[in-house]
Coordinates of C-alpha atoms and ligand atoms in Angstrom, one line a residue:
X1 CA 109.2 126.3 97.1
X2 CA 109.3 123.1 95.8
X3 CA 109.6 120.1 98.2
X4 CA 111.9 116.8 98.1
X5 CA 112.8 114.0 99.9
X6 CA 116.5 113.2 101.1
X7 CA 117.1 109.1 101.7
X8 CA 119.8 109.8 104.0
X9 CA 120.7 113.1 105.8
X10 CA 123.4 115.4 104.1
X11 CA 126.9 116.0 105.8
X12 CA 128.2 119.1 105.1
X13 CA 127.2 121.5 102.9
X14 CA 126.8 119.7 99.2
X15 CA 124.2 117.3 98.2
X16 CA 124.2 114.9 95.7
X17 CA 120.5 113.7 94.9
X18 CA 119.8 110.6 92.8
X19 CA 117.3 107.7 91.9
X20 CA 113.5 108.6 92.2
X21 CA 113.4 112.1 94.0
X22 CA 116.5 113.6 91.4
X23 CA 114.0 112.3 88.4
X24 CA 111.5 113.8 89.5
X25 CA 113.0 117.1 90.0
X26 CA 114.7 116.9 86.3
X27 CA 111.9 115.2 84.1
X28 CA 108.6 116.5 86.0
X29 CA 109.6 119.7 88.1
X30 CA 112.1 120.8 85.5
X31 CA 114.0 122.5 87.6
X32 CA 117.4 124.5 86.8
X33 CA 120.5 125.1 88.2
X34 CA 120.4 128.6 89.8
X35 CA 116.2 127.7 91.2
X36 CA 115.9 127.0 95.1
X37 CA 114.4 123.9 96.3
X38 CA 113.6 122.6 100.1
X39 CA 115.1 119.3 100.7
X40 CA 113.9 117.0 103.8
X41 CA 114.5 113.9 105.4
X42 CA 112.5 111.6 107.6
X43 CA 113.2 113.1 110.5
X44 CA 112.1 116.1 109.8
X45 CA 115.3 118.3 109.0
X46 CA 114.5 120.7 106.2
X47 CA 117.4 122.8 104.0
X48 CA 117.1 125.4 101.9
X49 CA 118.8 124.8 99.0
X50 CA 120.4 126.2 95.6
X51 CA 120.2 123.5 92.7
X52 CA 123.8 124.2 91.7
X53 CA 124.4 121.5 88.5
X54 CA 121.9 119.1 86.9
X55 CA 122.6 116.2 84.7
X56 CA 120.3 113.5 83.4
X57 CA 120.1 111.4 86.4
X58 CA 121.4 113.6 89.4
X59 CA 121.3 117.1 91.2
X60 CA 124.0 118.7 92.9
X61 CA 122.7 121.0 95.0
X62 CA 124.4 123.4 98.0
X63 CA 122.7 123.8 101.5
X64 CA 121.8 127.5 102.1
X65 CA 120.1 127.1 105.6
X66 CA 118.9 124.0 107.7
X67 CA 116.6 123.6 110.3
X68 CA 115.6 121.1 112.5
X69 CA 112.3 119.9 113.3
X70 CA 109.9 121.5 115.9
X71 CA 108.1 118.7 117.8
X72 CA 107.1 121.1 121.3
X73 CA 103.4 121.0 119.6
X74 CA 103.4 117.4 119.4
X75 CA 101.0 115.3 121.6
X76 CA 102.6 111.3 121.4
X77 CA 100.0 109.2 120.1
X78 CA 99.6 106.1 118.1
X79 CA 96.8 104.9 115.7
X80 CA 96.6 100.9 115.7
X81 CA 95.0 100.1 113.3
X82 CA 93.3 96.9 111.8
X83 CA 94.6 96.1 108.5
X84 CA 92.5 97.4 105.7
X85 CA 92.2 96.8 102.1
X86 CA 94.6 98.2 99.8
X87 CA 92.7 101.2 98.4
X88 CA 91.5 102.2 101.7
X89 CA 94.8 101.4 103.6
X90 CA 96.7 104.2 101.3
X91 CA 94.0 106.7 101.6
X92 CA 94.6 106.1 105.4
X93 CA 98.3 106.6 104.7
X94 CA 98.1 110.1 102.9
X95 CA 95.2 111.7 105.0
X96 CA 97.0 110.5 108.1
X97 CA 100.0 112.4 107.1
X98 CA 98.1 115.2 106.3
X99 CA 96.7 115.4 109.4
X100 CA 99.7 115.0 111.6
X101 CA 99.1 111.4 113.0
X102 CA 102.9 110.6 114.3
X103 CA 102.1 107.2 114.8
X104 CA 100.6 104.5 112.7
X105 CA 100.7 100.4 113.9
X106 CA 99.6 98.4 111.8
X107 CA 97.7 95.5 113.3
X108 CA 96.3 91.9 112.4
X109 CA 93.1 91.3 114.2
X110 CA 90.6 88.5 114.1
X111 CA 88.0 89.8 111.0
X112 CA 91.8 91.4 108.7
X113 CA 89.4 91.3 105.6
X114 CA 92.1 91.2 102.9
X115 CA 94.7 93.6 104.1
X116 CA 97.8 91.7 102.3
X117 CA 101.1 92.4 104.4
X118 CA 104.2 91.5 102.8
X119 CA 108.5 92.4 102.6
X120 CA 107.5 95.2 100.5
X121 CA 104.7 96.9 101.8
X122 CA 106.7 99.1 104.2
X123 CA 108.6 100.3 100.8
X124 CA 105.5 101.2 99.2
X125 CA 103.9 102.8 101.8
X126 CA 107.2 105.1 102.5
X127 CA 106.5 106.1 98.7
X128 CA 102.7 107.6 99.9
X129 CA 104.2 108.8 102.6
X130 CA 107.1 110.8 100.9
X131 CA 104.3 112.5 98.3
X132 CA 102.1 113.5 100.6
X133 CA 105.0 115.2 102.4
X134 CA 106.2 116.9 99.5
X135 CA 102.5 118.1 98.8
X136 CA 101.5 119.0 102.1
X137 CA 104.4 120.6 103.9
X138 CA 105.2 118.2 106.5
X139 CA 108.5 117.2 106.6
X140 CA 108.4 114.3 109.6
X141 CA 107.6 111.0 108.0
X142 CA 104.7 109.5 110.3
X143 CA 106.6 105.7 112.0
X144 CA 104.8 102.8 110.6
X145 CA 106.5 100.1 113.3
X146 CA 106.5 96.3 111.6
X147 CA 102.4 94.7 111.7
X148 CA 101.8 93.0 114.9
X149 CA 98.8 91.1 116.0
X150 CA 96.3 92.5 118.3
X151 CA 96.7 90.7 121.3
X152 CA 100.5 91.7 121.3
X153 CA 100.0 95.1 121.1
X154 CA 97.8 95.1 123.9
X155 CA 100.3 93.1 126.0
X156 CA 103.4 95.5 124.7
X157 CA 101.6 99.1 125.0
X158 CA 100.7 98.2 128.8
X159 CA 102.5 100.8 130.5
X160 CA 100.3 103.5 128.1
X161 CA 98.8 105.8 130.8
X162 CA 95.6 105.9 128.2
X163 CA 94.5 103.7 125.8
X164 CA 91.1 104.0 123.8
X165 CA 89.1 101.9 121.7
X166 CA 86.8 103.1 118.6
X167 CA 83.5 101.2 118.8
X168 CA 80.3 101.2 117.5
X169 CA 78.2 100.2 120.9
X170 CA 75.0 102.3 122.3
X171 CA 75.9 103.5 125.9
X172 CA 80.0 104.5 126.0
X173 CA 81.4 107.7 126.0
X174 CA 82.1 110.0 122.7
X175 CA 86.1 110.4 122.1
X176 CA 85.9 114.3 123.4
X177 CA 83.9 113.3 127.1
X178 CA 86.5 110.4 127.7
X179 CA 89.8 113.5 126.5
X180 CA 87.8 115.8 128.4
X181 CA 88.2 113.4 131.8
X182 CA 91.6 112.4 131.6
X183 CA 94.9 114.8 132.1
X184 CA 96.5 115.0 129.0
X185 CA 98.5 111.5 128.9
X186 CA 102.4 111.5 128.3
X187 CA 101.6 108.4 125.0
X188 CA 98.1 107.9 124.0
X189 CA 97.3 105.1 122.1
X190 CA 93.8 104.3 119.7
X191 CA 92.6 101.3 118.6
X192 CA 90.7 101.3 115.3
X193 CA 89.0 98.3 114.1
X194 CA 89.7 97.1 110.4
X195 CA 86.7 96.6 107.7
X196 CA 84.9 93.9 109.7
X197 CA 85.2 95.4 113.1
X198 CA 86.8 94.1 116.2
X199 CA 85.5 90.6 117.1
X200 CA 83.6 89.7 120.5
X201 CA 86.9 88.4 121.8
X202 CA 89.2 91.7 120.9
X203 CA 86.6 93.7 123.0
X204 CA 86.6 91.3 125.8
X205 CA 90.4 91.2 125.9
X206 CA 90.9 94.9 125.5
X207 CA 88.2 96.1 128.6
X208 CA 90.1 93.6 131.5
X209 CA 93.1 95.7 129.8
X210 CA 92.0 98.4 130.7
X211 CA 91.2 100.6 127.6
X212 CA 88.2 102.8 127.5
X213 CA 85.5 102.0 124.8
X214 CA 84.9 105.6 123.0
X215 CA 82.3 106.5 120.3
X216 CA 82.8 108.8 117.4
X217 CA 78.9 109.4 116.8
X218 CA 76.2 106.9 116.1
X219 CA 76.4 106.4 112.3
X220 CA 78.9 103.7 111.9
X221 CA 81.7 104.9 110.1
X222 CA 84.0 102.8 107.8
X223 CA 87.1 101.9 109.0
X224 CA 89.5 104.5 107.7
X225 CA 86.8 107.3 108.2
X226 CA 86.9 106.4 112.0
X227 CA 90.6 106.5 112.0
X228 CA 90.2 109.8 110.4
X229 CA 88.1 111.5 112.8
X230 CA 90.2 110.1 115.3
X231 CA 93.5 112.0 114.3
X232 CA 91.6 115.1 113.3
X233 CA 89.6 115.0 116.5
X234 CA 92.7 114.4 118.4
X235 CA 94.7 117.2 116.7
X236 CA 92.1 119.6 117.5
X237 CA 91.6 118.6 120.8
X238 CA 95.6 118.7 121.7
X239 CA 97.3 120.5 119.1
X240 CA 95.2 123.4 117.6
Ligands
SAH1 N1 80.8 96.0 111.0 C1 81.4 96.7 112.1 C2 81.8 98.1 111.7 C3 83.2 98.2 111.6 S1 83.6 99.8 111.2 C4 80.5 96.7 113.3 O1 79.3 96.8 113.2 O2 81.1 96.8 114.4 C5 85.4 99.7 111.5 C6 85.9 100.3 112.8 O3 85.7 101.7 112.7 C7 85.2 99.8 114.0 O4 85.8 98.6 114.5 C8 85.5 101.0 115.0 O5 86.8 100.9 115.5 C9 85.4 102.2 114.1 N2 84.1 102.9 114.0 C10 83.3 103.0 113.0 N3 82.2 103.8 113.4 C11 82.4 104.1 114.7 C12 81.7 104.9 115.6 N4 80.5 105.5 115.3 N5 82.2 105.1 116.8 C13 83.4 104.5 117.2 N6 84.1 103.7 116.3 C14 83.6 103.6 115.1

């Protein structure tokens, strides 16, 4: 059935859908009144509805069923993650949703090479967001909190009960041996490095904080591979 995105969630039983998501329904989908389409909103709510009138540049459309999100599956982790370069950044953003990541922080760390953060970048990243939803059935937007820098995250996320680093380094244990050591943790969090790596001093701060060095492997991977592996290894080591 064919997927769209709901701004704000619906009260009672009509919907009236405009702007981007009702154009694209119209002009690209061309859908007509009398077809069925799934509706969703960030949280995760889905309704089934009956596209019920259609006019150039909105939908009316009536909620059949509804149903609310199941998160009992979910393990609670967060992906920080060094800004990245544009292109790589919003593959990042589309596989990650794809792959279930709940969590992405966005971090500025000492080698950011080029990641440009700005007013609008949260809007535009919502917009990968939304489309890879609509393409790949999940309905739960992933959180992208505001950018922070790196030592603040480590001082806010404190109280984690586990918190890893990715790292290329000889000697520390893979991602599954450090899982496979720990009880499963009430908030995980994983720190990624951006292009450039973490710097001498990131590494230094994070270890007298307490977060385990893990290795994906010894082929250094680039930045949003590593983060890659790290949801889908998580996933599967969790949530499969
Ligand atoms: N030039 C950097 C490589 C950075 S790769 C260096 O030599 O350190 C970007 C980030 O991906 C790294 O900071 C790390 O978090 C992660 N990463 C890449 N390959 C990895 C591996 N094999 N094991 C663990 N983390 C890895």
């Amino acid at each position: 059935m064919p997927r769209f995105y709901l701004d704000v969630s619906p009260q009672g039983k009509s919907i009236e859908l405009t702007g981007g998501e009702a154009h694209h329904l119209i002009h690209v989908r061309r859908i007509q009144p009398g077809n069925k389409v799934e509706l969703f909103d960030k949280k995760g709510n889905t309704y089934n509805t009956e596209v019920v009138q259609v006019t150039r540049k909105s939908v009316h459309l009536e909620i059949e069923s509804h149903a609310s999100p199941d998160l009992s599956y979910k393990t609670n982790y967060c992906l920080v993650q060094g800004l990245l370069k544009k292109k790589s950044w919003d593959l990042l953003l589309q596989k990650a949703m794809e792959l279930n990541l709940p969590q992405l922080l966005p971090a500025l760390t000492d080698h950011v090479a080029g990641g440009e953060y700005t007013a609008g970048s949260h809007e535009r990243w919502n917009k990968i967001l939304i489309s890879a939803a609509k393409q790949c059935g999940r309905s739960q937007l992933m959180e992208i909190p505001p950018c922070q820098n790196f030592d603040q995250v480590l001082e806010s996320t404190k109280h984690f009960p586990l918190r890893l680093m990715a790292q290329c380094e000889p000697g520390i244990p893979s991602l599954h041996s450090l899982l496979a050591s720990q009880e499963k943790p009430s908030q995980l969090m994983v720190f990624v490095g951006p292009e450039g790596g973490f710097s001498e001093r990131e590494v230094t701060l994070a270890k007298k904080s307490d977060v385990h060095l893990v290795s994906l492997g010894k082929n250094i991977l680039r930045a949003e591979t590593a983060a890659l592996a790290v949801i889908a290894n998580i996933e599967f080591y969790y949530n499969s």
